[in-house]
JSON list of C-alpha atoms in Angstrom, two decimals:
[
{"chain": "A", "resi": 1, "resn": "MET", "atom": "CA", "xyz": [0.00, 0.00, 0.00]},
{"chain": "A", "resi": 2, "resn": "PRO", "atom": "CA", "xyz": [1.42, 3.42, -0.95]},
{"chain": "A", "resi": 3, "resn": "SER", "atom": "CA", "xyz": [2.55, 5.73, 1.84]},
{"chain": "A", "resi": 4, "resn": "ASP", "atom": "CA", "xyz": [0.33, 8.68, 2.77]},
{"chain": "A", "resi": 5, "resn": "VAL", "atom": "CA", "xyz": [3.37, 10.97, 2.94]},
{"chain": "A", "resi": 6, "resn": "VAL", "atom": "CA", "xyz": [5.76, 11.34, 0.02]},
{"chain": "A", "resi": 7, "resn": "ARG", "atom": "CA", "xyz": [9.09, 13.11, 0.20]},
{"chain": "A", "resi": 8, "resn": "VAL", "atom": "CA", "xyz": [9.59, 15.20, -2.95]},
{"chain": "A", "resi": 9, "resn": "ILE", "atom": "CA", "xyz": [13.26, 15.77, -3.80]},
{"chain": "A", "resi": 10, "resn": "TYR", "atom": "CA", "xyz": [14.30, 18.01, -6.69]},
{"chain": "A", "resi": 11, "resn": "ARG", "atom": "CA", "xyz": [17.99, 18.32, -7.50]},
{"chain": "A", "resi": 12, "resn": "LYS", "atom": "CA", "xyz": [19.81, 20.18, -10.22]},
{"chain": "A", "resi": 13, "resn": "TYR", "atom": "CA", "xyz": [21.62, 18.22, -12.93]},
{"chain": "A", "resi": 14, "resn": "ASP", "atom": "CA", "xyz": [24.94, 18.45, -11.04]},
{"chain": "A", "resi": 15, "resn": "GLY", "atom": "CA", "xyz": [23.30, 16.86, -7.98]},
{"chain": "A", "resi": 16, "resn": "SER", "atom": "CA", "xyz": [23.01, 20.03, -5.91]},
{"chain": "A", "resi": 17, "resn": "ALA", "atom": "CA", "xyz": [19.94, 20.52, -3.75]},
{"chain": "A", "resi": 18, "resn": "HIS", "atom": "CA", "xyz": [17.02, 22.42, -5.24]},
{"chain": "A", "resi": 19, "resn": "ARG", "atom": "CA", "xyz": [13.80, 21.62, -3.34]},
{"chain": "A", "resi": 20, "resn": "ASP", "atom": "CA", "xyz": [12.86, 19.05, -0.73]},
{"chain": "A", "resi": 21, "resn": "TYR", "atom": "CA", "xyz": [9.51, 18.79, 1.05]},
{"chain": "A", "resi": 22, "resn": "PRO", "atom": "CA", "xyz": [6.93, 16.34, 2.35]},
{"chain": "A", "resi": 23, "resn": "ALA", "atom": "CA", "xyz": [3.58, 16.07, 0.56]},
{"chain": "A", "resi": 24, "resn": "ARG", "atom": "CA", "xyz": [0.43, 14.10, 1.19]},
{"chain": "A", "resi": 25, "resn": "ARG", "atom": "CA", "xyz": [-0.52, 11.52, -1.43]},
{"chain": "A", "resi": 26, "resn": "LEU", "atom": "CA", "xyz": [-3.99, 12.53, -2.61]},
{"chain": "A", "resi": 27, "resn": "ALA", "atom": "CA", "xyz": [-4.57, 10.12, -5.50]},
{"chain": "A", "resi": 28, "resn": "GLU", "atom": "CA", "xyz": [-3.08, 8.32, -8.45]},
{"chain": "A", "resi": 29, "resn": "ASP", "atom": "CA", "xyz": [-4.79, 8.20, -11.82]},
{"chain": "A", "resi": 30, "resn": "ASP", "atom": "CA", "xyz": [-3.93, 7.92, -15.49]},
{"chain": "A", "resi": 31, "resn": "LEU", "atom": "CA", "xyz": [-2.32, 11.40, -15.34]},
{"chain": "A", "resi": 32, "resn": "GLY", "atom": "CA", "xyz": [0.07, 10.56, -12.52]},
{"chain": "A", "resi": 33, "resn": "VAL", "atom": "CA", "xyz": [0.39, 10.94, -8.77]},
{"chain": "A", "resi": 34, "resn": "TRP", "atom": "CA", "xyz": [-1.36, 13.91, -7.14]},
{"chain": "A", "resi": 35, "resn": "LEU", "atom": "CA", "xyz": [0.38, 15.29, -4.04]},
{"chain": "A", "resi": 36, "resn": "GLY", "atom": "CA", "xyz": [-0.88, 17.99, -1.68]},
{"chain": "A", "resi": 37, "resn": "VAL", "atom": "CA", "xyz": [1.22, 20.48, 0.26]},
{"chain": "A", "resi": 38, "resn": "THR", "atom": "CA", "xyz": [-0.49, 22.55, 2.94]},
{"chain": "A", "resi": 39, "resn": "GLU", "atom": "CA", "xyz": [0.38, 26.01, 4.22]},
{"chain": "A", "resi": 40, "resn": "GLY", "atom": "CA", "xyz": [3.00, 25.79, 6.95]},
{"chain": "A", "resi": 41, "resn": "THR", "atom": "CA", "xyz": [4.77, 22.74, 5.50]},
{"chain": "A", "resi": 42, "resn": "LYS", "atom": "CA", "xyz": [8.46, 22.85, 6.34]},
{"chain": "A", "resi": 43, "resn": "SER", "atom": "CA", "xyz": [10.63, 22.56, 3.26]},
{"chain": "A", "resi": 44, "resn": "VAL", "atom": "CA", "xyz": [14.10, 23.18, 1.92]},
{"chain": "A", "resi": 45, "resn": "TYR", "atom": "CA", "xyz": [14.59, 25.57, -1.00]},
{"chain": "A", "resi": 46, "resn": "HIS", "atom": "CA", "xyz": [18.07, 25.90, -2.57]},
{"chain": "A", "resi": 47, "resn": "GLY", "atom": "CA", "xyz": [19.54, 24.23, 0.50]},
{"chain": "A", "resi": 48, "resn": "ARG", "atom": "CA", "xyz": [17.89, 26.62, 2.97]},
{"chain": "A", "resi": 49, "resn": "PRO", "atom": "CA", "xyz": [15.06, 25.88, 5.41]},
{"chain": "A", "resi": 50, "resn": "SER", "atom": "CA", "xyz": [11.75, 27.35, 4.32]},
{"chain": "A", "resi": 51, "resn": "VAL", "atom": "CA", "xyz": [8.05, 27.20, 5.18]},
{"chain": "A", "resi": 52, "resn": "GLU", "atom": "CA", "xyz": [5.37, 27.03, 2.50]},
{"chain": "A", "resi": 53, "resn": "GLN", "atom": "CA", "xyz": [3.21, 30.15, 2.74]},
{"chain": "A", "resi": 54, "resn": "ILE", "atom": "CA", "xyz": [0.62, 29.10, 0.13]},
{"chain": "A", "resi": 55, "resn": "PRO", "atom": "CA", "xyz": [-0.68, 25.54, -0.30]},
{"chain": "A", "resi": 56, "resn": "PHE", "atom": "CA", "xyz": [-0.44, 23.78, -3.65]},
{"chain": "A", "resi": 57, "resn": "VAL", "atom": "CA", "xyz": [-1.00, 20.50, -5.45]},
{"chain": "A", "resi": 58, "resn": "LEU", "atom": "CA", "xyz": [1.79, 18.81, -7.38]},
{"chain": "A", "resi": 59, "resn": "LEU", "atom": "CA", "xyz": [1.10, 16.42, -10.24]},
{"chain": "A", "resi": 60, "resn": "VAL", "atom": "CA", "xyz": [3.96, 14.01, -10.85]},
{"chain": "A", "resi": 61, "resn": "PRO", "atom": "CA", "xyz": [3.20, 12.43, -14.24]},
{"chain": "A", "resi": 62, "resn": "HIS", "atom": "CA", "xyz": [4.02, 8.76, -14.76]},
{"chain": "A", "resi": 63, "resn": "HIS", "atom": "CA", "xyz": [6.57, 9.20, -17.57]},
{"chain": "A", "resi": 64, "resn": "ALA", "atom": "CA", "xyz": [6.72, 12.86, -18.60]},
{"chain": "A", "resi": 65, "resn": "TRP", "atom": "CA", "xyz": [9.55, 15.40, -18.56]},
{"chain": "A", "resi": 66, "resn": "TRP", "atom": "CA", "xyz": [7.65, 17.86, -16.34]},
{"chain": "A", "resi": 67, "resn": "THR", "atom": "CA", "xyz": [5.76, 18.30, -13.08]},
{"chain": "A", "resi": 68, "resn": "GLY", "atom": "CA", "xyz": [2.75, 20.55, -12.59]},
{"chain": "A", "resi": 69, "resn": "MET", "atom": "CA", "xyz": [2.14, 22.75, -9.56]},
{"chain": "A", "resi": 70, "resn": "PHE", "atom": "CA", "xyz": [-1.44, 24.02, -9.20]},
{"chain": "A", "resi": 71, "resn": "ASN", "atom": "CA", "xyz": [-1.87, 27.06, -7.00]},
{"chain": "A", "resi": 72, "resn": "PRO", "atom": "CA", "xyz": [-4.71, 28.94, -5.32]},
{"chain": "A", "resi": 73, "resn": "PRO", "atom": "CA", "xyz": [-4.88, 32.74, -5.00]},
{"chain": "A", "resi": 74, "resn": "PRO", "atom": "CA", "xyz": [-3.07, 34.88, -4.04]},
{"chain": "A", "resi": 75, "resn": "ARG", "atom": "CA", "xyz": [-0.26, 33.18, -5.97]},
{"chain": "A", "resi": 76, "resn": "THR", "atom": "CA", "xyz": [-0.04, 34.92, -9.35]},
{"chain": "A", "resi": 77, "resn": "SER", "atom": "CA", "xyz": [0.69, 31.68, -11.20]},
{"chain": "A", "resi": 78, "resn": "GLU", "atom": "CA", "xyz": [-2.36, 29.43, -11.47]},
{"chain": "A", "resi": 79, "resn": "VAL", "atom": "CA", "xyz": [-0.23, 26.64, -12.96]},
{"chain": "A", "resi": 80, "resn": "TYR", "atom": "CA", "xyz": [3.56, 26.39, -12.70]},
{"chain": "A", "resi": 81, "resn": "CYS", "atom": "CA", "xyz": [5.26, 23.54, -14.55]},
{"chain": "A", "resi": 82, "resn": "ASP", "atom": "CA", "xyz": [8.88, 22.62, -13.98]},
{"chain": "A", "resi": 83, "resn": "ILE", "atom": "CA", "xyz": [10.66, 20.91, -16.82]},
{"chain": "A", "resi": 84, "resn": "ALA", "atom": "CA", "xyz": [12.26, 17.96, -15.05]},
{"chain": "A", "resi": 85, "resn": "SER", "atom": "CA", "xyz": [13.49, 14.45, -15.62]},
{"chain": "A", "resi": 86, "resn": "PRO", "atom": "CA", "xyz": [10.85, 11.74, -15.45]},
{"chain": "A", "resi": 87, "resn": "ALA", "atom": "CA", "xyz": [10.14, 10.85, -11.83]},
{"chain": "A", "resi": 88, "resn": "ARG", "atom": "CA", "xyz": [12.23, 8.16, -10.19]},
{"chain": "A", "resi": 89, "resn": "TRP", "atom": "CA", "xyz": [10.34, 6.61, -7.31]},
{"chain": "A", "resi": 90, "resn": "GLU", "atom": "CA", "xyz": [12.15, 5.15, -4.31]},
{"chain": "A", "resi": 91, "resn": "ASN", "atom": "CA", "xyz": [9.63, 2.76, -2.81]},
{"chain": "A", "resi": 92, "resn": "ASP", "atom": "CA", "xyz": [6.28, 4.56, -2.60]},
{"chain": "A", "resi": 93, "resn": "ASP", "atom": "CA", "xyz": [7.39, 7.28, -0.23]},
{"chain": "A", "resi": 94, "resn": "THR", "atom": "CA", "xyz": [10.10, 9.27, -2.04]},
{"chain": "A", "resi": 95, "resn": "VAL", "atom": "CA", "xyz": [10.16, 10.74, -5.53]},
{"chain": "A", "resi": 96, "resn": "HIS", "atom": "CA", "xyz": [13.36, 12.07, -7.11]},
{"chain": "A", "resi": 97, "resn": "LEU", "atom": "CA", "xyz": [13.36, 14.63, -9.93]},
{"chain": "A", "resi": 98, "resn": "ILE", "atom": "CA", "xyz": [16.10, 16.55, -11.74]},
{"chain": "A", "resi": 99, "resn": "ASP", "atom": "CA", "xyz": [15.04, 20.16, -12.32]},
{"chain": "A", "resi": 100, "resn": "LEU", "atom": "CA", "xyz": [16.10, 21.23, -15.82]},
{"chain": "A", "resi": 101, "resn": "ASP", "atom": "CA", "xyz": [15.61, 24.96, -15.29]},
{"chain": "A", "resi": 102, "resn": "LEU", "atom": "CA", "xyz": [12.90, 25.68, -17.86]},
{"chain": "A", "resi": 103, "resn": "ASP", "atom": "CA", "xyz": [9.45, 26.53, -16.49]},
{"chain": "A", "resi": 104, "resn": "VAL", "atom": "CA", "xyz": [6.10, 27.01, -18.20]},
{"chain": "A", "resi": 105, "resn": "VAL", "atom": "CA", "xyz": [3.68, 29.21, -16.29]},
{"chain": "A", "resi": 106, "resn": "ARG", "atom": "CA", "xyz": [0.06, 30.26, -16.74]},
{"chain": "A", "resi": 107, "resn": "ARG", "atom": "CA", "xyz": [-0.79, 33.56, -15.06]},
{"chain": "A", "resi": 108, "resn": "ARG", "atom": "CA", "xyz": [-3.98, 33.64, -13.04]},
{"chain": "A", "resi": 109, "resn": "THR", "atom": "CA", "xyz": [-5.46, 37.00, -14.02]},
{"chain": "A", "resi": 110, "resn": "THR", "atom": "CA", "xyz": [-4.54, 37.15, -17.69]},
{"chain": "A", "resi": 111, "resn": "GLY", "atom": "CA", "xyz": [-4.28, 33.48, -18.66]},
{"chain": "A", "resi": 112, "resn": "LEU", "atom": "CA", "xyz": [-0.95, 34.35, -20.31]},
{"chain": "A", "resi": 113, "resn": "VAL", "atom": "CA", "xyz": [1.26, 31.28, -20.79]},
{"chain": "A", "resi": 114, "resn": "GLU", "atom": "CA", "xyz": [4.99, 31.95, -20.73]},
{"chain": "A", "resi": 115, "resn": "LEU", "atom": "CA", "xyz": [8.26, 30.06, -20.96]},
{"chain": "A", "resi": 116, "resn": "ARG", "atom": "CA", "xyz": [10.69, 31.11, -18.25]},
{"chain": "A", "resi": 117, "resn": "ASP", "atom": "CA", "xyz": [14.38, 30.65, -17.41]},
{"chain": "A", "resi": 118, "resn": "GLU", "atom": "CA", "xyz": [15.70, 29.97, -20.91]},
{"chain": "A", "resi": 119, "resn": "ASP", "atom": "CA", "xyz": [18.90, 31.80, -19.90]},
{"chain": "A", "resi": 120, "resn": "GLU", "atom": "CA", "xyz": [19.40, 29.52, -16.88]},
{"chain": "A", "resi": 121, "resn": "PHE", "atom": "CA", "xyz": [18.78, 26.47, -19.09]},
{"chain": "A", "resi": 122, "resn": "ALA", "atom": "CA", "xyz": [21.43, 27.63, -21.59]},
{"chain": "A", "resi": 123, "resn": "GLU", "atom": "CA", "xyz": [23.91, 28.42, -18.80]},
{"chain": "A", "resi": 124, "resn": "HIS", "atom": "CA", "xyz": [23.43, 25.08, -17.05]},
{"chain": "A", "resi": 125, "resn": "ARG", "atom": "CA", "xyz": [23.42, 23.19, -20.34]},
{"chain": "A", "resi": 126, "resn": "ALA", "atom": "CA", "xyz": [26.95, 24.44, -20.93]},
{"chain": "A", "resi": 127, "resn": "ARG", "atom": "CA", "xyz": [28.16, 24.24, -17.31]},
{"chain": "A", "resi": 128, "resn": "PHE", "atom": "CA", "xyz": [26.72, 20.81, -16.47]},
{"chain": "A", "resi": 129, "resn": "GLY", "atom": "CA", "xyz": [27.01, 19.31, -19.95]},
{"chain": "A", "resi": 130, "resn": "TYR", "atom": "CA", "xyz": [23.39, 18.34, -20.54]},
{"chain": "A", "resi": 131, "resn": "PRO", "atom": "CA", "xyz": [23.40, 15.47, -23.05]},
{"chain": "A", "resi": 132, "resn": "ASP", "atom": "CA", "xyz": [21.67, 16.15, -26.38]},
{"chain": "A", "resi": 133, "resn": "ASP", "atom": "CA", "xyz": [18.83, 13.74, -25.59]},
{"chain": "A", "resi": 134, "resn": "VAL", "atom": "CA", "xyz": [18.11, 15.58, -22.31]},
{"chain": "A", "resi": 135, "resn": "VAL", "atom": "CA", "xyz": [18.03, 18.91, -24.15]},
{"chain": "A", "resi": 136, "resn": "THR", "atom": "CA", "xyz": [15.73, 17.47, -26.82]},
{"chain": "A", "resi": 137, "resn": "GLN", "atom": "CA", "xyz": [13.32, 16.04, -24.23]},
{"chain": "A", "resi": 138, "resn": "ALA", "atom": "CA", "xyz": [13.32, 19.22, -22.12]},
{"chain": "A", "resi": 139, "resn": "GLU", "atom": "CA", "xyz": [12.64, 21.48, -25.11]},
{"chain": "A", "resi": 140, "resn": "ALA", "atom": "CA", "xyz": [9.90, 19.16, -26.41]},
{"chain": "A", "resi": 141, "resn": "ALA", "atom": "CA", "xyz": [8.22, 19.11, -22.99]},
{"chain": "A", "resi": 142, "resn": "ALA", "atom": "CA", "xyz": [8.31, 22.92, -22.82]},
{"chain": "A", "resi": 143, "resn": "ARG", "atom": "CA", "xyz": [6.75, 23.24, -26.30]},
{"chain": "A", "resi": 144, "resn": "TRP", "atom": "CA", "xyz": [4.02, 20.73, -25.41]},
{"chain": "A", "resi": 145, "resn": "LEU", "atom": "CA", "xyz": [3.24, 22.55, -22.15]},
{"chain": "A", "resi": 146, "resn": "LEU", "atom": "CA", "xyz": [3.05, 25.94, -23.89]},
{"chain": "A", "resi": 147, "resn": "ASP", "atom": "CA", "xyz": [0.26, 24.53, -26.06]},
{"chain": "A", "resi": 148, "resn": "ALA", "atom": "CA", "xyz": [-1.46, 22.45, -23.36]},
{"chain": "A", "resi": 149, "resn": "LEU", "atom": "CA", "xyz": [-1.66, 25.26, -20.80]},
{"chain": "A", "resi": 150, "resn": "GLY", "atom": "CA", "xyz": [-3.08, 27.59, -23.43]},
{"chain": "A", "resi": 151, "resn": "ASP", "atom": "CA", "xyz": [-5.67, 25.39, -25.11]},
{"chain": "A", "resi": 152, "resn": "GLY", "atom": "CA", "xyz": [-7.64, 24.06, -22.15]},
{"chain": "A", "resi": 153, "resn": "ALA", "atom": "CA", "xyz": [-6.18, 20.55, -22.18]},
{"chain": "A", "resi": 154, "resn": "GLU", "atom": "CA", "xyz": [-6.38, 18.47, -19.03]},
{"chain": "A", "resi": 155, "resn": "PRO", "atom": "CA", "xyz": [-5.01, 18.31, -16.45]},
{"chain": "A", "resi": 156, "resn": "PHE", "atom": "CA", "xyz": [-4.57, 22.07, -16.81]},
{"chain": "A", "resi": 157, "resn": "ALA", "atom": "CA", "xyz": [-8.22, 23.08, -17.31]},
{"chain": "A", "resi": 158, "resn": "THR", "atom": "CA", "xyz": [-10.29, 21.87, -14.37]},
{"chain": "A", "resi": 159, "resn": "SER", "atom": "CA", "xyz": [-9.30, 18.37, -13.20]},
{"chain": "A", "resi": 160, "resn": "TYR", "atom": "CA", "xyz": [-6.77, 19.70, -10.69]},
{"chain": "A", "resi": 161, "resn": "ARG", "atom": "CA", "xyz": [-9.39, 21.75, -8.82]},
{"chain": "A", "resi": 162, "resn": "LYS", "atom": "CA", "xyz": [-10.81, 18.82, -6.87]},
{"chain": "A", "resi": 163, "resn": "TRP", "atom": "CA", "xyz": [-7.34, 18.03, -5.52]},
{"chain": "A", "resi": 164, "resn": "LEU", "atom": "CA", "xyz": [-6.50, 21.65, -4.77]},
{"chain": "A", "resi": 165, "resn": "ALA", "atom": "CA", "xyz": [-9.71, 21.95, -2.74]},
{"chain": "A", "resi": 166, "resn": "LEU", "atom": "CA", "xyz": [-8.29, 19.31, -0.36]},
{"chain": "A", "resi": 167, "resn": "VAL", "atom": "CA", "xyz": [-5.31, 21.44, 0.66]},
{"chain": "A", "resi": 168, "resn": "VAL", "atom": "CA", "xyz": [-6.64, 25.01, 0.78]}
]
């Protein structure tokens, strides 16, 4: 039986710490594993202790090169997708991801979908030596997300709302 609490560990390609936090397993479906993070959750961000100020739901897809964070107001991003390596699960209680810098974000008030951190991706690609296949997968995931967040595709339209309601 899967654990109720999942440790989410994001690292950068060179292995350095990026994010680390506990989340509650909400469900698993054909889209992936839905995890909830409540306000006040203790976390680590860039190696420093932190506390989540706004709850969110994280979708960890089964085999995709991204994760999706779904946010309530007052966060300005309704959906924030990290381009990341496909999830590597350690048992049922820890998920490991490699953050590949690129982010695709949909703004709450305008619905604008934007690609962010292309400069960081280019810098880390050179510094860490991202293999060509990693670059190809990351760029393809970003292109797909730019379309999916803009055209009303699930899980970005409404399906996340039932999970977000459990953590706000």
